[in-house]
Coordinates of C-alpha atoms in Angstrom, one line a residue:
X349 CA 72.9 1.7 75.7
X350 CA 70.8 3.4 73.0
X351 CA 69.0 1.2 70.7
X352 CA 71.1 2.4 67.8
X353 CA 74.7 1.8 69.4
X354 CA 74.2 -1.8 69.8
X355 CA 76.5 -3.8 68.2
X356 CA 74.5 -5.7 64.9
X357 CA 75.0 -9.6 65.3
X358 CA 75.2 -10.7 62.2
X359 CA 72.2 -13.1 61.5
X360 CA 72.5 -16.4 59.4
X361 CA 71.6 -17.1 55.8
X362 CA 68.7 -18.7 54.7
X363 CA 66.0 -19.2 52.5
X364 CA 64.3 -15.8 51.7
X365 CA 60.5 -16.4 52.9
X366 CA 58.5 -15.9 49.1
X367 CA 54.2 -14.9 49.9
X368 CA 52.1 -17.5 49.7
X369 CA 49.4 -17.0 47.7
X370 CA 45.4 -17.7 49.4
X371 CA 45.0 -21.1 48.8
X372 CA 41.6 -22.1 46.2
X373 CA 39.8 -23.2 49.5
X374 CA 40.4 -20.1 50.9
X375 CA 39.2 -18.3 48.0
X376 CA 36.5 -20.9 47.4
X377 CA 35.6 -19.7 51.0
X378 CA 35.5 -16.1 50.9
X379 CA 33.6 -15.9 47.4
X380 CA 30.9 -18.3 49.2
X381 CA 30.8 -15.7 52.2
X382 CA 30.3 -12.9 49.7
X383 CA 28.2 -14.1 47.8
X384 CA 25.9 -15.0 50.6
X385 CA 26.1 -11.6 51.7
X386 CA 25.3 -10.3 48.6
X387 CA 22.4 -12.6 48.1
X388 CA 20.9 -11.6 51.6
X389 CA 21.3 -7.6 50.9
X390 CA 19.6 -8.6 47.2
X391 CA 16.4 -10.4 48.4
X392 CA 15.3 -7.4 51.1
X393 CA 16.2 -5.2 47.7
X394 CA 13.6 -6.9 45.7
X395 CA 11.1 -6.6 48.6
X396 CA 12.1 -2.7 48.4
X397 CA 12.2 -2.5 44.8
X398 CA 8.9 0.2 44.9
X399 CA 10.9 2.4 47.0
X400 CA 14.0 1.9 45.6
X401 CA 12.5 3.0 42.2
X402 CA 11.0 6.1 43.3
X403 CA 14.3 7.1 44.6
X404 CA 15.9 6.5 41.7
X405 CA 12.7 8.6 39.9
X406 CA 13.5 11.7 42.3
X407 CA 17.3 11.2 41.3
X408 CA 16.8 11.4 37.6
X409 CA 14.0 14.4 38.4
X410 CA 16.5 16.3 39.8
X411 CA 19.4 15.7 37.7
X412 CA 18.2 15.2 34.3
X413 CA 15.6 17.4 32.5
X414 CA 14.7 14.9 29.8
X415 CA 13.7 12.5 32.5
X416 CA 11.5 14.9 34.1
X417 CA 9.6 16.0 30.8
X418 CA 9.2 11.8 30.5
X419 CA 7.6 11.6 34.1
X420 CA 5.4 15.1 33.2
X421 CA 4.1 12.9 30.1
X422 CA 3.5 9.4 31.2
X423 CA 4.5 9.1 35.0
X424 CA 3.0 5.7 34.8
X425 CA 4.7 4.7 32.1
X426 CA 8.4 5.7 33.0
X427 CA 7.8 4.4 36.4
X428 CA 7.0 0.8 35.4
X429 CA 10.3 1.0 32.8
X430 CA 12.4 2.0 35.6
X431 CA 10.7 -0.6 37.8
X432 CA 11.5 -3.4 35.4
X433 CA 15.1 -2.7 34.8
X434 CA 15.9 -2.2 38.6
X435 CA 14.1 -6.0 39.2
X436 CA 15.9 -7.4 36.5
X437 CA 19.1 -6.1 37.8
X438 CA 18.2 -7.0 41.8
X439 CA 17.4 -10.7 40.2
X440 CA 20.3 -11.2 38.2
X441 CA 22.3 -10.5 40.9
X442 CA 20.6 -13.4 43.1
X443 CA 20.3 -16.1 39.7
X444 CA 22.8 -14.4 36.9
X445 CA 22.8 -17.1 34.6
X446 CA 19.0 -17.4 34.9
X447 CA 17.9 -14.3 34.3
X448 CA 20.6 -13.1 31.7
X449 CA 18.6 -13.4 28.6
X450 CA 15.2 -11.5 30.6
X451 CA 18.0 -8.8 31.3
X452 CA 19.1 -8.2 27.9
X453 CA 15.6 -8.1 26.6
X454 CA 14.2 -5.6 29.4
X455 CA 17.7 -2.9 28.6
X456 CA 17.3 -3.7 24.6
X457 CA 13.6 -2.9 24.9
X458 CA 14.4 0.0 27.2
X459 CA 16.9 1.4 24.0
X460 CA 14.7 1.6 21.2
X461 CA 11.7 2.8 23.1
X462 CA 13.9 5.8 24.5
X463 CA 15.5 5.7 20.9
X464 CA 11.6 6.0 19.7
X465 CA 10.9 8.8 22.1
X466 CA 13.8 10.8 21.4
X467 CA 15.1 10.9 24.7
X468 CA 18.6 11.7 24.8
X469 CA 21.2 8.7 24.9
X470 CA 23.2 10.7 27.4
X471 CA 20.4 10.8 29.5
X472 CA 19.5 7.3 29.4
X473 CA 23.2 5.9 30.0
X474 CA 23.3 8.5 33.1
X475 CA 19.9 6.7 34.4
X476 CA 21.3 3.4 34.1
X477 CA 24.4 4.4 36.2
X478 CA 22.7 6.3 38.5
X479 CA 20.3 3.0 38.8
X480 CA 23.5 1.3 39.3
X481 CA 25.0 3.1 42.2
X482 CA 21.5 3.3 44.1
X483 CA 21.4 -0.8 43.6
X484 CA 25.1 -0.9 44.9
X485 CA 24.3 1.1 47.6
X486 CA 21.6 0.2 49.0
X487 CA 23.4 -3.1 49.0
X488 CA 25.5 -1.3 51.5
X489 CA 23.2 0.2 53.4
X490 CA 21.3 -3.1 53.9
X491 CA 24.4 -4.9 55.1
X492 CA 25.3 -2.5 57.6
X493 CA 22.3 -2.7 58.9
X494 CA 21.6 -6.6 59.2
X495 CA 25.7 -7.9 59.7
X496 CA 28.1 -4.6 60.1
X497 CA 31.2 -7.2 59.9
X498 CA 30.3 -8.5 56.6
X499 CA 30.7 -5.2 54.9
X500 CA 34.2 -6.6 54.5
X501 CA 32.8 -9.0 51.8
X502 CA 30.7 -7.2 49.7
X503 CA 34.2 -6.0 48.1
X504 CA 34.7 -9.2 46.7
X505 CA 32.0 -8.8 44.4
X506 CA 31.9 -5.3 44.0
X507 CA 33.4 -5.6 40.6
X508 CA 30.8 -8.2 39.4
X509 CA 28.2 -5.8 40.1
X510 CA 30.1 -3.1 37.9
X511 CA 30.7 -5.1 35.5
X512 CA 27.2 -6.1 35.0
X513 CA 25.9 -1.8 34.6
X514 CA 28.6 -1.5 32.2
X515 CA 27.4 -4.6 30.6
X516 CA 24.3 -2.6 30.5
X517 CA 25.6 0.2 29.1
X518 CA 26.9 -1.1 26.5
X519 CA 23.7 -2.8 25.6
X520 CA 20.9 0.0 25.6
X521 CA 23.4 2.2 23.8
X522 CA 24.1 -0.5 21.4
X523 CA 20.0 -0.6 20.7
X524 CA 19.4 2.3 20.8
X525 CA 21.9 3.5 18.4
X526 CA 20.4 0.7 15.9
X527 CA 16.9 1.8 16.3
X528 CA 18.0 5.6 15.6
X529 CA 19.6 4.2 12.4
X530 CA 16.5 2.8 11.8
X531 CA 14.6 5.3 12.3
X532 CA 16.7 7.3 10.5
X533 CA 16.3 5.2 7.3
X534 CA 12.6 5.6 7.2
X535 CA 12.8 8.8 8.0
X536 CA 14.6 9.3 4.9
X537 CA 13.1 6.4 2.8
X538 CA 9.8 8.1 4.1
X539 CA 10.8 11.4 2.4
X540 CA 11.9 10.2 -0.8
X541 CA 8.6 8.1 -1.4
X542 CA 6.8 11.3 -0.7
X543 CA 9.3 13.1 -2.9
X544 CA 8.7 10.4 -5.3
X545 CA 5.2 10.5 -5.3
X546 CA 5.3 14.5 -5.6
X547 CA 7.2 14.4 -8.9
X548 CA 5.1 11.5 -10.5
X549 CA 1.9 13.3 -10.4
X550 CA 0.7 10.5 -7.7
X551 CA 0.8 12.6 -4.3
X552 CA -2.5 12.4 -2.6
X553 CA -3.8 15.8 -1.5
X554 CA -3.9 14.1 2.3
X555 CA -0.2 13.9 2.2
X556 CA 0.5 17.2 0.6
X557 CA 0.9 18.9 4.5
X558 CA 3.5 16.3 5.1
X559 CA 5.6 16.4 2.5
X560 CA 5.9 20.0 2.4
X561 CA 7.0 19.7 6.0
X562 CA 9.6 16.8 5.5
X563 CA 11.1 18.5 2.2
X564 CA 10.9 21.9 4.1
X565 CA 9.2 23.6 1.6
X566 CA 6.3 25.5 1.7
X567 CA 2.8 23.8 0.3
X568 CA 1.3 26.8 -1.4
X569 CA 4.6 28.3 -3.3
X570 CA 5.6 28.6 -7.1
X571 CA 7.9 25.8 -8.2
X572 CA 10.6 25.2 -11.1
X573 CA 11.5 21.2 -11.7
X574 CA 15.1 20.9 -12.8
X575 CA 16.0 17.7 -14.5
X576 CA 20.1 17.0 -14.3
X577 CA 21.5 14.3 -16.4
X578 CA 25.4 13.8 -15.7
X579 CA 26.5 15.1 -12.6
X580 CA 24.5 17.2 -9.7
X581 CA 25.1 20.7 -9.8
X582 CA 27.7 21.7 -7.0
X583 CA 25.5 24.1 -5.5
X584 CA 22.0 22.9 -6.9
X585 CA 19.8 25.6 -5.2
X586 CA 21.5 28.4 -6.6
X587 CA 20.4 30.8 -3.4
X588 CA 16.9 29.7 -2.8
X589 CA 15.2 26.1 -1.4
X590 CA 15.3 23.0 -2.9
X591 CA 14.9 19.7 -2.9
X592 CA 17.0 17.5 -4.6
X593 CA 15.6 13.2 -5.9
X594 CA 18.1 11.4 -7.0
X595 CA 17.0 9.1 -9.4
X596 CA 18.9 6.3 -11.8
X597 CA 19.7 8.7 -14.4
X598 CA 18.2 11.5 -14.2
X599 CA 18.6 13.9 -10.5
X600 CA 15.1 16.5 -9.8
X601 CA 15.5 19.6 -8.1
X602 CA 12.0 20.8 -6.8
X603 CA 12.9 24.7 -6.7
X604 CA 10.9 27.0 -4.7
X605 CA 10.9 30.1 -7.0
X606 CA 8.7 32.6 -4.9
X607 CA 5.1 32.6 -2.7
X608 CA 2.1 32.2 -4.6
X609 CA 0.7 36.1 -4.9
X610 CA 4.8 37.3 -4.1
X611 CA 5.3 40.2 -6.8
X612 CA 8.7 38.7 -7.2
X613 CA 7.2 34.7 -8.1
X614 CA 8.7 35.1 -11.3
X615 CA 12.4 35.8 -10.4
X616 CA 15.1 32.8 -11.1
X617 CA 17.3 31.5 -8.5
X618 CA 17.9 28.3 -10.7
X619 CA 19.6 30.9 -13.0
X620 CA 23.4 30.7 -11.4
X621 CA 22.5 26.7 -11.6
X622 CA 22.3 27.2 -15.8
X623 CA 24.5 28.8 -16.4
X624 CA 27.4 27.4 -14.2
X625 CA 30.2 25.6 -16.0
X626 CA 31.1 23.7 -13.1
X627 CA 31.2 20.0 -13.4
X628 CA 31.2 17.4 -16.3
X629 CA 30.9 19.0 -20.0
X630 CA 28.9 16.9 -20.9
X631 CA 26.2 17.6 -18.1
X632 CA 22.4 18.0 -19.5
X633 CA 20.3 20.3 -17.9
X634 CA 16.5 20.9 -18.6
X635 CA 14.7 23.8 -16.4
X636 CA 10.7 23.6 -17.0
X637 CA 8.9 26.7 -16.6
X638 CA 6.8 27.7 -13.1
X639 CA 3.7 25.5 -11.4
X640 CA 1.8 26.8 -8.8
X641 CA 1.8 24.8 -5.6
X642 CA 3.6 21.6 -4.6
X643 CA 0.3 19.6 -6.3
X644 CA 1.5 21.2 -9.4
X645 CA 4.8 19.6 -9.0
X646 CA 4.2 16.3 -11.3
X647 CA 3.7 18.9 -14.5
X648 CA 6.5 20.8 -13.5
X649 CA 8.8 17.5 -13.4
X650 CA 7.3 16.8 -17.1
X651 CA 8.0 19.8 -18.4
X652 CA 11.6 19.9 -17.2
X653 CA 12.0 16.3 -18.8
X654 CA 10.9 18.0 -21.5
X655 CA 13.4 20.7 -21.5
X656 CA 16.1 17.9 -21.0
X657 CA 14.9 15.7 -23.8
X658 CA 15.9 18.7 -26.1
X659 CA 19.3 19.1 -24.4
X660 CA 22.0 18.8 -27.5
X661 CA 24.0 15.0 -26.3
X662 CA 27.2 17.3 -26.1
X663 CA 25.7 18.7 -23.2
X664 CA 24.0 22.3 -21.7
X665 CA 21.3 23.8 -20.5
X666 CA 17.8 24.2 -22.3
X667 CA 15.4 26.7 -20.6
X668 CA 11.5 25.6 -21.7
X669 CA 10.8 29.0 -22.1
X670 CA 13.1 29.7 -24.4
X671 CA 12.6 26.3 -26.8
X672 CA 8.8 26.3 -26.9
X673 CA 8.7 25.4 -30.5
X674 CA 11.0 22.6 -30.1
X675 CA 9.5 21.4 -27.0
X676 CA 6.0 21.2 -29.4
X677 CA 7.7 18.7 -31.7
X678 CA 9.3 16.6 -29.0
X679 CA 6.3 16.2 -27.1
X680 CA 4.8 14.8 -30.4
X681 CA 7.2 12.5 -32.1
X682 CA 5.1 11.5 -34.4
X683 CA 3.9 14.6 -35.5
X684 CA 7.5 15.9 -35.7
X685 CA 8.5 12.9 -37.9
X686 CA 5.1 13.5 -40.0
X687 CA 6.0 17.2 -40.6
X688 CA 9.5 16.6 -41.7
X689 CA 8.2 14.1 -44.2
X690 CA 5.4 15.8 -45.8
X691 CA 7.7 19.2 -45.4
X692 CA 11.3 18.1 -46.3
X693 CA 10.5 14.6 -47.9
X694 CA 11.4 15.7 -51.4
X695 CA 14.8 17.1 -50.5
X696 CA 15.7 14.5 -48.3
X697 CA 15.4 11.6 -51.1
X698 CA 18.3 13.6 -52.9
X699 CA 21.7 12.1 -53.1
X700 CA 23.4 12.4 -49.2
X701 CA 26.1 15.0 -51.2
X702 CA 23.8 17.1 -52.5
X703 CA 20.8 16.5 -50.0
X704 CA 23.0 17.7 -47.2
X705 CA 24.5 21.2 -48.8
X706 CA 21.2 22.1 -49.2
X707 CA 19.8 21.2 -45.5
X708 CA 23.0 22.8 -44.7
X709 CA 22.5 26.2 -46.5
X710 CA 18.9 26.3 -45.1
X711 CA 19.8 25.9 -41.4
X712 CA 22.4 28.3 -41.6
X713 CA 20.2 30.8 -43.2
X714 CA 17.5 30.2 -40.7
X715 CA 20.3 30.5 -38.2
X716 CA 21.5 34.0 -39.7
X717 CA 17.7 35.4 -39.6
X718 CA 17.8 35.4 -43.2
X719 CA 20.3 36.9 -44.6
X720 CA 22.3 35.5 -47.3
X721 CA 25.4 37.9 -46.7
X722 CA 25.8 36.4 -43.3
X723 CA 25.1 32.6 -44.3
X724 CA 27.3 32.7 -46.9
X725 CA 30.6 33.8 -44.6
X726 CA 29.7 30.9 -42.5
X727 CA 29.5 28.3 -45.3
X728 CA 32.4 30.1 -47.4
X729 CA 30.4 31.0 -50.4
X730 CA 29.3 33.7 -52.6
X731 CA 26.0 34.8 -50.9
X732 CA 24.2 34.2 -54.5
X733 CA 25.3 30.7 -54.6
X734 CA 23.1 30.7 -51.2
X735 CA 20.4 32.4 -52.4
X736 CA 20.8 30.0 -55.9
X737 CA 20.4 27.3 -53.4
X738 CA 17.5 28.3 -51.2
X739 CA 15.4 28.5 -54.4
X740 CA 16.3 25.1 -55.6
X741 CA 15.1 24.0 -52.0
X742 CA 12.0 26.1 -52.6
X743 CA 11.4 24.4 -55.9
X744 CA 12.1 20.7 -54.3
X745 CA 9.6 21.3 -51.5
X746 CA 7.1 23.5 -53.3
X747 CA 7.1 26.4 -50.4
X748 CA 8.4 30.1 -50.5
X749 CA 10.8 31.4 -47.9
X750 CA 8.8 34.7 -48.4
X751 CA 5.9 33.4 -46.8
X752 CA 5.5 33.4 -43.2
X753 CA 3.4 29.9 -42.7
X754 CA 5.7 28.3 -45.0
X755 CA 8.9 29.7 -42.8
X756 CA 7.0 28.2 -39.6
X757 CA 6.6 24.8 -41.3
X758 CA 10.0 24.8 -43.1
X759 CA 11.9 25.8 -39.6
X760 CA 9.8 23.5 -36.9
X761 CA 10.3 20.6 -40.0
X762 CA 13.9 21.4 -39.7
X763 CA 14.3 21.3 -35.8
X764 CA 12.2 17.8 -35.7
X765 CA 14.8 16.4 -37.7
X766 CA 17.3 18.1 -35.4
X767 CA 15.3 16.5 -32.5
X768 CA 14.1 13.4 -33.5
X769 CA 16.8 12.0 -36.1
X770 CA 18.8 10.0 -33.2

């Protein structure tokens, strides 16, 4: 009878047999035999380990071109790092606990040197898995040579030799991402010292090649300082190069403004910058007139802190050029406050009512280039009561608005006490 057209006995209930699992001895056992294995195959690897790193050399020659510009440079060098890492990893197969520390220190090293260098992090994490699989399998290769049958057991601790290049990983990225933020912090603290030292006047003509290479501007160019009180402009360079300090509370913008001998030195890109209306109202912003070279840069910074010391507290913009006469009492004080004594003294001791119609009829007429017609509309009078009260200001302070040296004094004494009165 066919297989199939038996009749089935029926077979008896019973307990349903459950998988045992291996017993700890068993385990106990089989770790034991592996790691013996493993600690055989390791100790012919460190007797290897020059040949084992020159493969690993060829590898990363082959497959990565940042290695191979390493091993153009310093052979030597890259040979011994490589060298080091692969024993530390042969070792700490063979004594992990006592050589976990030495590990760490050889990949953290390995991190911030590469990090130093420049070498690629994708590159180095590739090297330290291809080291990895060359450790692994030679491993393999060694054990089938010596004890074919105990290729069964390297298994068992094929995940504890993973484990420990991912554990590696992990480590030189971790190091060498620190020393790249590092290095990118004196990179930067680098440039703003140098920056620093530019607009202070203290640069030494040593560091002048430098600087102009880490501010990417050009050593032998024409230069505008822009001093910014209140808010950074939103697009400070206004079309051409600049550099931008940031400072407590003031911001300089080092403006290249044209090529020393360039026909066009004297065109303004900081021009869109003035006049812009974008951010706070009550932004200050002082523009200092051209300096030739980035030496110069120290007086061009003064001068555009002297532009912004004339800035109105309302805000604006205040163009040196265009405010010489006020920039010649402000960067005298006490000349300015001498000249509006021994100029406007008299009319200043009045009573504040009458004092300040008369200050006010003069600075309007000043203001309307003189004539009496147009100061009068703006202060809602007849224009002979302004012209009746420009000659009693005339009598108080003893000059004549007809006079040209006396309109000089009478108009700079004015715009010192503008200036200097807060």
């Amino acid at each position: 009878m066919h297989p199939a057209a038996r009749t089935r006995t029926p077979f008896r209930a019973g307990p349903t047999p459950v998988p045992q699992p291996r017993s700890r001895r068993v385990r106990s056992l089989i770790d034991a035999d592996a790691l013996r294995v493993l600690h055989r195959a390791a100790r012919v690897l460190l007797d290897d380990l020059p040949d084992l790193t020159d493969r690993l050399l060829a590898v990363l020659r082959e497959q990565e071109p940042a290695y191979r510009t390493a091993l153009e440079n310093d052979h030597g060098a890259t040979w011994q790092e490589v060298y080091r890492s692969l024993r530390h990893s042969v070792t700490s197969l063979l004594d992990p606990r006592g050589t976990r520390e030495a590990a760490h220190r050889c990949t953290w090293r390995i991190g911030v040197t590469r990090a130093e260098q420049g070498l690629p992090l994708d590159a180095l994490l590739h090297a330290f898995r291809l080291g990895g699989s060359l450790v692994w399998q030679r491993l393999v290769e060694e054990t089938t040579r010596s004890e074919p049958e105990d290729i069964r057991l390297l298994v068992h601790v094929a995940t504890d030799v993973w484990n420990f290049v991912d554990e590696h990983c992990t480590l030189v990225a971790d190091a060498y991402r620190q020393a790249e933020r590092q290095l990118a912090w004196r990179r930067e603290n680098r440039v703003r010292l140098l920056a620093a030292a530019l607009l202070d006047g203290t640069s030494r003509i040593a560091d002048l090649p430098e600087t102009a290479e880490r501010l990417c501007l050009p050593e032998h160019g024409r230069y505008v300082v822009v001093a910014v009180a209140g808010g950074r402009p939103q697009d400070p360079s206004a079309g051409g190069s600049a550099y931008w300090h940031t400072g407590a509370e003031v911001d300089h913008g080092i403006v290249l403004v044209g090529e020393e001998g360039d026909g066009e030195a004297d065109r303004d890109p900081v021009a869109a910058l003035a006049l812009s209306t974008d951010g706070p109202a009550d932004r200050r912003i002082g523009v200092g007139s051209a300096v030739a070279g980035l030496a110069a840069v120290g007086d061009a910074r003064r001068l555009a802190d002297l532009a912004l010391s004339i800035c109105p507290p309302e805000g604006g913009t205040v163009r040196l050029t265009e405010h010489l006469p006020e920039a010649l009492v402000v960067s005298c004080p006490e000349l300015g406050a001498t000249l509006t004594e021994r100029v406007l003294g008299p009319l200043l001791r009045l009573e504040p009512a009458d004092r300040d119609v008369l200050l006010d009829t003069l600075v309007t007429w000043f203001a309307c280039e003189g004539s009496a017609q147009r100061a009068g509309e703006r202060l809602y009078c007849h224009r002979n009561t302004v012209l009746n009260r420009l000659r009693r200001c005339e009598q108080l302070i003893d000059r004549s608005l007809a006079r040209p040296h006396d309109v000089v004094e009478i108009s700079l004494a004015l715009t010192a006490r503008r200036l200097l009165r807060g």
